Amino acid sequence: MNKVFLKKRISRRIEKGHLWIFGNEIDHTETSLQPGELAEVFTHDKKFIGKGYVNPSSQIVVRLLTYNREEEINDSFFIQRILKCWEFRKKLGYIENCRLVFGEADMLPQLIVDKFNDYFVIQTLALGIDRWKPAIVKALHEIFAPKGIYERNDVPVRELEGLPQLKGFLSKPFNPRILIHENGLRFRVDLENGQKTGYFLDQQDNRRRICHIVKGAEVLGAFCYTGAFEVHAAYYGARSVVGLDISETAIQTARENAALNGLSANCHFDTANAFDVLKKWSKEGRRFDVVMLDPPAFTKSRETLQNAVTGYKEINLRGIKLTKPGGFLVTSSCTNLIRPEVFLEILNKAASDAGRRLRQVTFQSQSGDHPIVWSMENTHYLKFLIAEVE
Ligand code: SAH
């Protein structure tokens, strides 16, 4: 196995638990690095750190898979690791649906596996893990005997790794429009054409948090996708719910989801640009008891971070204006580069521009099946705030 020796200054950061090794952190390698191969990583003074996979043409040249020199990376490694992931989720009570593998947080860098009852969706986002796709699929078959496995590698980030974008069945073909249950409700999930892996499991705990504040309320949900929050709101007793999304197919599924739960009478979904509608309605003086905002990530790069800040400020300002005094704002951000304290600062500014005051009810993160590893900041990406708008 090839050997990678790090520069002196860098090794401590990696020893603390960061799994990525950037090209400029490498002093030298034993032989030239081959795309996708495994390598052992050492400090400048030749102490073993860990083993990982390599992509010499990516900025992140090595991603570590283990700190144990004896641990072989082979088919049984993936069975053991995925079993460990499953044990963890079961302990936390995520049985039917969960993010079974959350990449770096499960020490399986750039591997995502979502479990939707008997169906699995996988993403292999780096070359070195993509090579192990057959082993990963085999492990899923062995552990779960699933009804189906689907690959959602239609993700632009793969191109940075020299990988094509693709999607399709990794098992016998099946109908990819499946049904799942969440918090006692039924939802249609389209594994083939839905966004990301089809459904946003990271908000599954947060959806329960709206239970009390929506009782008898008029609720607005912007960026509603397939209506998961909105259907929860209706179920928890909202008088009326309006959901907005720019995607017509998402809106059709949202309507189907309301119907599946017998909640169509209280739910109304519209295809619309939420920025425009929020602006228009706030000017017209429309008001809601609860306003929920869950936009997509606004940026993935530091260069456009300021635009993302502006975007969050704008929609939250509108959201706050649309909330009746004593009502609630339920607002999320999944932009990795916006740190939690920055998100709160943006909200504080938005409230002050609107001449209103926020009282924080809860400020939380993604659900526990997406664990946060403190040494890897980007495992903490979701911010979820409920605040009373005075
Ligand atoms: N709340 C959802 C997830 C929302 S994901 C859930 O819990 O499942 C973000 C959504 O924002 C996507 O469905 C996307 O189609 C939508 N979106 C993106 N830009 C938009 C815009 N300008 N106006 C309305 N919706 C938009």
XYZ file of C-alpha atoms and ligand atoms in Angstrom:
416
model
C 0.000 0.000 0.000
C 1.260 3.457 -0.863
C 2.477 5.734 1.939
C 1.733 9.435 2.388
C 3.933 11.563 4.691
C 2.522 14.849 5.953
C 4.272 18.135 6.557
C 5.200 18.886 10.145
C 2.735 21.701 10.803
C -0.405 19.921 9.651
C -0.478 16.519 11.328
C -1.964 17.641 14.699
C -5.184 18.849 13.077
C -5.656 15.463 11.472
C -4.764 13.611 14.665
C -7.594 15.542 16.345
C -10.075 13.814 14.078
C -10.250 15.641 10.776
C -10.498 13.072 8.003
C -9.358 15.158 5.038
C -5.825 15.671 3.835
C -5.330 18.466 1.366
C -2.664 18.374 -1.325
C -0.660 21.195 0.276
C -0.449 19.253 3.547
C 1.495 16.395 1.977
C 5.278 16.447 2.176
C 5.956 13.411 0.006
C 4.582 9.996 -0.960
C 6.362 6.684 -1.341
C 5.366 6.267 -4.982
C 3.120 8.413 -7.133
C -0.510 8.328 -6.005
C -3.012 6.462 -8.164
C -6.636 7.639 -8.440
C -8.868 5.704 -6.030
C -6.146 3.629 -4.400
C -5.788 3.096 -0.657
C -2.854 4.628 1.173
C -1.391 4.765 4.668
C -0.875 8.218 6.128
C 2.013 9.115 8.454
C 3.164 12.168 10.360
C 6.391 13.893 9.284
C 8.227 11.742 11.869
C 6.730 8.529 10.471
C 4.037 7.822 13.064
C 1.036 6.009 11.559
C -2.119 8.134 11.502
C -4.629 6.190 9.453
C -5.619 4.647 6.148
C -7.742 6.235 3.516
C -8.534 6.525 -0.140
C -6.771 8.759 -2.598
C -7.577 11.111 -5.427
C -4.470 12.966 -6.601
C -6.482 15.226 -8.891
C -8.827 16.474 -6.143
C -7.938 19.248 -3.676
C -8.627 16.733 -0.933
C -6.055 14.117 -1.807
C -6.723 11.618 0.990
C -9.865 10.908 2.988
C -9.327 8.652 5.975
C -11.389 5.491 6.510
C -9.727 4.112 9.632
C -7.226 4.886 12.389
C -6.542 1.182 12.858
C -3.578 -0.104 10.873
C -4.751 -3.709 11.252
C -8.197 -3.000 9.817
C -8.326 -4.210 6.217
C -10.417 -2.231 3.776
C -12.378 -4.927 1.966
C -15.946 -6.200 1.532
C -16.241 -7.229 5.159
C -15.025 -3.781 6.301
C -18.130 -2.280 4.653
C -20.428 -4.867 6.217
C -18.980 -4.144 9.679
C -19.121 -0.370 9.253
C -22.659 -0.297 7.914
C -23.775 -2.637 10.701
C -22.258 -0.211 13.189
C -24.142 2.660 11.561
C -27.368 0.663 11.800
C -26.840 -0.209 15.471
C -26.349 3.497 16.232
C -29.552 4.528 14.428
C -31.557 1.761 16.091
C -30.330 2.863 19.515
C -31.618 6.360 18.768
C -34.981 5.053 17.597
C -34.544 5.669 13.869
C -35.906 2.395 12.574
C -38.109 2.863 9.518
C -36.401 5.822 7.896
C -32.991 7.243 8.585
C -29.805 8.508 7.120
C -28.065 5.193 7.647
C -24.653 6.490 6.608
C -23.784 10.161 7.005
C -20.395 10.275 5.299
C -17.620 11.766 7.399
C -19.700 11.567 10.595
C -19.708 7.777 10.208
C -16.108 7.657 9.069
C -17.206 6.636 5.606
C -16.224 9.860 3.834
C -18.472 10.997 0.980
C -20.836 8.031 1.321
C -24.506 8.770 1.906
C -27.039 6.004 2.433
C -30.655 6.869 3.194
C -32.968 4.121 4.376
C -36.658 4.475 3.548
C -38.212 1.387 5.129
C -37.211 -1.448 2.758
C -35.603 0.823 0.161
C -32.160 2.395 0.099
C -30.733 5.356 -1.769
C -27.003 5.744 -2.051
C -24.622 8.507 -3.116
C -20.887 7.972 -3.591
C -19.505 11.467 -3.968
C -15.761 10.862 -4.272
C -13.744 8.622 -6.549
C -12.189 6.595 -3.731
C -15.568 5.608 -2.263
C -17.245 5.200 -5.657
C -14.863 2.313 -6.322
C -16.380 0.468 -3.376
C -19.951 0.794 -4.613
C -20.264 -2.971 -5.314
C -19.069 -3.761 -1.772
C -21.516 -1.237 -0.297
C -24.432 -2.647 -2.286
C -23.452 -6.177 -1.269
C -23.323 -5.127 2.382
C -26.820 -3.597 2.166
C -28.161 -6.795 0.595
C -26.545 -8.896 3.269
C -27.683 -6.815 6.252
C -31.163 -5.742 5.169
C -32.312 -7.959 2.268
C -33.834 -4.753 0.837
C -36.694 -4.513 -1.643
C -34.649 -2.071 -3.689
C -31.519 0.061 -3.898
C -31.323 3.222 -5.973
C -28.287 5.324 -6.853
C -28.665 9.118 -6.811
C -25.279 10.125 -8.069
C -26.750 12.888 -10.222
C -24.813 15.400 -8.141
C -22.504 18.068 -9.644
C -19.872 17.660 -6.899
C -18.908 14.304 -8.430
C -17.449 16.122 -11.408
C -14.774 17.690 -9.179
C -13.660 14.105 -8.584
C -13.696 13.225 -12.280
C -16.851 11.156 -11.861
C -19.903 11.252 -14.149
C -23.339 12.224 -12.872
C -25.684 9.250 -12.958
C -28.703 7.640 -11.382
C -30.423 4.273 -11.609
C -31.189 0.956 -9.965
C -28.505 -0.932 -8.062
C -30.917 -3.789 -7.450
C -33.692 -5.353 -9.482
C -35.829 -2.495 -10.840
C -38.773 -1.473 -8.676
C -41.349 1.321 -8.590
C -39.283 4.231 -7.209
C -42.386 6.122 -6.018
C -42.597 4.611 -2.569
C -44.557 5.362 0.602
C -42.958 6.084 3.961
C -44.345 6.830 7.421
C -43.095 9.669 9.561
C -44.518 10.662 12.929
C -47.615 8.610 12.129
C -48.203 10.280 8.755
C -47.824 8.874 5.244
C -45.644 10.461 2.595
C -44.992 9.705 -1.055
C -41.265 9.715 -1.830
C -39.930 9.652 -5.364
C -36.491 8.092 -5.113
C -35.823 8.578 -8.822
C -36.950 12.141 -9.504
C -37.294 13.709 -6.062
C -34.754 16.251 -4.852
C -31.462 14.944 -3.400
C -32.256 11.383 -2.220
C -36.011 12.001 -2.526
C -36.931 13.207 0.963
C -35.368 15.461 3.607
C -34.850 13.147 6.560
C -32.699 15.735 8.337
C -35.835 17.655 9.395
C -37.735 14.649 10.750
C -37.271 15.601 14.429
C -37.812 19.298 13.749
C -41.181 18.594 12.124
C -42.430 17.338 15.480
C -41.377 20.573 17.154
C -44.174 22.564 15.497
C -46.807 20.384 17.196
C -48.099 22.936 19.743
C -47.592 26.246 17.965
C -49.736 25.359 14.946
C -52.924 24.429 16.827
C -55.778 26.461 15.391
C -53.271 28.540 13.434
C -53.179 29.970 9.946
C -49.874 28.677 8.645
C -47.666 29.651 5.712
C -44.948 27.249 4.579
C -42.549 28.615 1.989
C -40.110 26.317 0.165
C -42.404 23.447 1.132
C -41.091 20.798 -1.319
C -43.484 17.822 -0.933
C -45.243 19.426 2.017
C -43.730 17.450 4.872
C -43.850 20.347 7.376
C -47.190 21.563 6.034
C -48.923 18.187 6.306
C -47.558 17.913 9.848
C -49.002 21.357 10.613
C -52.449 20.335 9.365
C -52.240 17.070 11.320
C -51.292 18.937 14.492
C -54.420 21.046 14.190
C -53.685 24.080 12.010
C -56.870 25.805 10.817
C -55.391 26.388 7.357
C -52.043 25.779 5.713
C -50.654 27.356 2.558
C -47.542 25.760 1.045
C -45.417 27.333 -1.694
C -42.694 25.828 -3.841
C -41.179 26.701 -7.190
C -41.261 23.086 -8.344
C -44.542 21.988 -9.930
C -43.777 18.295 -9.372
C -43.009 18.939 -5.690
C -46.352 20.746 -5.353
C -48.214 17.858 -7.007
C -46.648 15.453 -4.507
C -47.439 17.844 -1.650
C -51.116 17.730 -2.664
C -50.930 13.947 -2.865
C -49.364 13.849 0.607
C -52.151 15.965 2.071
C -54.696 13.635 0.453
C -52.899 10.489 1.668
C -53.437 11.717 5.212
C -57.001 12.953 4.737
C -55.869 16.556 5.257
C -56.628 18.085 1.840
C -59.402 20.273 3.216
C -56.965 22.288 5.368
C -53.988 22.324 2.988
C -53.537 24.464 -0.063
C -50.397 24.184 -2.196
C -49.280 26.571 -4.938
C -46.414 26.597 -7.405
C -44.722 29.964 -6.921
C -41.470 31.805 -6.401
C -41.486 32.276 -2.638
C -39.326 35.415 -2.795
C -41.941 37.160 -4.961
C -44.981 35.934 -3.066
C -43.555 36.747 0.377
C -42.733 40.241 -0.816
C -46.154 40.758 -2.374
C -48.116 39.427 0.581
C -46.117 41.371 3.141
C -46.785 44.583 1.160
C -50.480 43.705 0.977
C -50.530 43.297 4.746
C -51.394 39.581 4.818
C -50.616 37.979 8.173
C -50.213 34.414 9.463
C -49.973 32.900 12.922
C -47.046 30.737 11.905
C -44.598 31.273 9.036
C -42.275 28.413 8.112
C -39.254 28.918 5.832
C -37.041 26.088 4.622
C -35.105 27.272 1.566
C -32.464 25.239 -0.287
C -28.773 25.894 0.370
C -27.993 29.337 -1.007
C -24.306 28.732 -1.666
C -21.628 26.102 -1.517
C -18.682 28.442 -1.959
C -17.104 31.159 0.148
C -17.039 33.518 -2.844
C -20.814 33.804 -2.872
C -21.326 33.631 0.884
C -22.416 37.250 1.040
C -25.244 36.549 -1.433
C -26.421 33.753 0.817
C -26.413 36.083 3.836
C -28.437 38.602 1.827
C -30.865 35.874 0.725
C -31.494 34.697 4.289
C -31.901 38.260 5.504
C -34.420 38.976 2.751
C -36.693 35.973 3.217
C -36.588 36.133 6.994
C -37.393 39.837 6.943
C -40.431 39.027 4.781
C -41.327 36.069 6.970
C -41.180 38.168 10.134
C -43.355 40.884 8.589
C -45.911 38.254 7.604
C -46.151 36.928 11.173
C -48.853 38.297 13.470
C -47.659 39.726 16.787
C -47.369 36.775 19.150
C -47.099 34.374 16.220
C -44.154 32.167 15.407
C -41.389 32.079 12.826
C -40.054 28.601 12.028
C -36.927 29.097 9.984
C -34.183 26.832 8.675
C -30.863 27.098 6.915
C -28.987 24.169 5.417
C -26.133 26.261 4.015
C -23.043 24.678 5.449
C -20.935 27.825 5.361
C -23.446 29.837 7.407
C -22.446 28.996 10.980
C -25.228 28.856 13.622
C -24.172 32.119 15.312
C -24.151 33.880 11.930
C -27.653 32.612 11.183
C -28.925 34.021 14.488
C -27.218 37.322 13.769
C -28.966 37.511 10.380
C -32.303 36.862 12.076
C -31.621 39.474 14.683
C -30.925 42.040 11.966
C -33.988 40.998 9.978
C -36.173 41.384 13.075
C -34.754 44.781 13.890
C -35.283 45.963 10.278
C -38.871 44.795 10.541
C -39.224 46.686 13.838
C -40.041 43.420 15.638
C -38.439 41.347 18.382
C -37.792 37.616 18.376
C -37.980 35.380 21.415
C -36.175 32.113 20.794
C -38.227 29.033 21.607
C -35.810 26.434 20.302
C -32.680 26.446 18.206
C -31.624 23.073 17.001
C -29.917 21.210 14.244
C -30.410 18.189 11.993
C -31.956 15.019 13.418
C -29.750 12.617 15.348
C -29.364 10.152 12.477
C -27.122 12.864 10.976
C -24.692 13.051 13.920
C -22.377 16.029 14.322
C -18.667 15.388 14.739
C -17.058 18.398 16.385
C -13.711 17.937 14.705
C -15.441 18.173 11.310
C -17.350 21.431 11.285
C -19.224 20.711 8.081
C -21.077 17.773 9.668
C -23.063 20.500 11.490
C -24.970 22.083 8.647
C -28.638 22.493 9.525
C -29.927 25.359 11.631
C -33.558 25.275 12.773
C -35.075 28.062 14.805
C -38.522 28.542 16.264
C -39.023 32.035 17.620
C -41.982 33.998 18.803
C -42.360 37.219 16.834
C -43.373 39.967 19.224
N -39.373 21.850 3.765
C -39.079 20.772 2.859
C -37.716 20.874 2.202
C -37.477 22.110 1.406
S -36.134 21.969 0.300
C -39.218 19.452 3.576
O -39.257 19.442 4.818
O -39.281 18.424 2.903
C -36.143 23.502 -0.491
C -37.265 23.697 -1.515
O -37.186 25.038 -1.980
C -37.178 22.828 -2.748
O -38.345 22.059 -2.853
C -37.091 23.812 -3.926
O -37.885 23.417 -5.047
C -37.679 25.058 -3.316
N -37.299 26.343 -3.917
C -36.088 26.739 -4.380
N -36.129 28.027 -4.773
C -37.397 28.454 -4.552
C -38.076 29.684 -4.748
N -37.460 30.745 -5.237
N -39.383 29.754 -4.403
C -40.030 28.682 -3.898
N -39.442 27.504 -3.699
C -38.148 27.376 -4.023
